[in-house]
Structure formats: structure tokens, C-alpha cells
Amino acid sequence: MKVLSDLLNDFTGWLTIGIIVFMLIMMVYLFSMFISKATKGE
């Protein structure tokens, strides 16, 4: 857990977490768009 705390203390760690969260949100957004398109198509 020491590595994790070191990451959180460092700005780069927060930046990495922010990028991961941003990518997850984008994936969910694109996935929801794809689902809505599929349902409207039928």
C-alpha cells in the first residue's frame, strides 16, 4: 500500500487517476449512445 500512498501524494498519481476516470466516463458515454442508436433503429 506504500506505493499507492506515494502515488496519491504525487501530482502524477492524481493525473493518472483522472485520466483513467475520464476514459471510463467516455466509454460509458459512447456505450450509452450506441445502445440508444440500436434501440431507435428497430
Coordinates of C-alpha atoms in Angstrom, one line a residue, residues 4-39:
L4 CA -0.4 3.6 -3.6
S5 CA 0.0 6.3 -1.0
D6 CA 3.1 7.6 -2.7
L7 CA 1.1 7.8 -6.0
L8 CA -1.7 9.7 -4.3
N9 CA 0.8 12.1 -2.7
D10 CA 2.3 12.8 -6.1
F11 CA 0.5 15.0 -8.7
T12 CA 1.3 12.5 -11.4
G13 CA -0.7 9.9 -9.5
W14 CA -3.8 12.1 -9.3
L15 CA -3.3 12.9 -13.0
T16 CA -3.2 9.2 -13.9
I17 CA -6.4 8.5 -11.8
G18 CA -8.1 11.5 -13.5
I19 CA -7.2 10.1 -17.0
I20 CA -8.5 6.6 -16.1
V21 CA -11.8 8.1 -14.7
F22 CA -12.1 10.3 -17.8
M23 CA -11.6 7.3 -20.1
L24 CA -14.2 5.2 -18.1
I25 CA -16.8 8.1 -18.4
M26 CA -16.1 8.4 -22.1
M27 CA -16.5 4.6 -22.6
V28 CA -19.9 4.7 -20.7
Y29 CA -21.0 7.7 -22.8
L30 CA -20.2 6.1 -26.1
F31 CA -21.7 2.8 -25.0
S32 CA -25.0 4.6 -24.0
M33 CA -25.0 6.3 -27.3
F34 CA -24.6 3.0 -29.1
I35 CA -27.4 1.4 -27.1
S36 CA -29.8 4.3 -27.8
K37 CA -29.0 4.1 -31.6
A38 CA -29.6 0.4 -31.6
T39 CA -32.9 0.7 -29.9

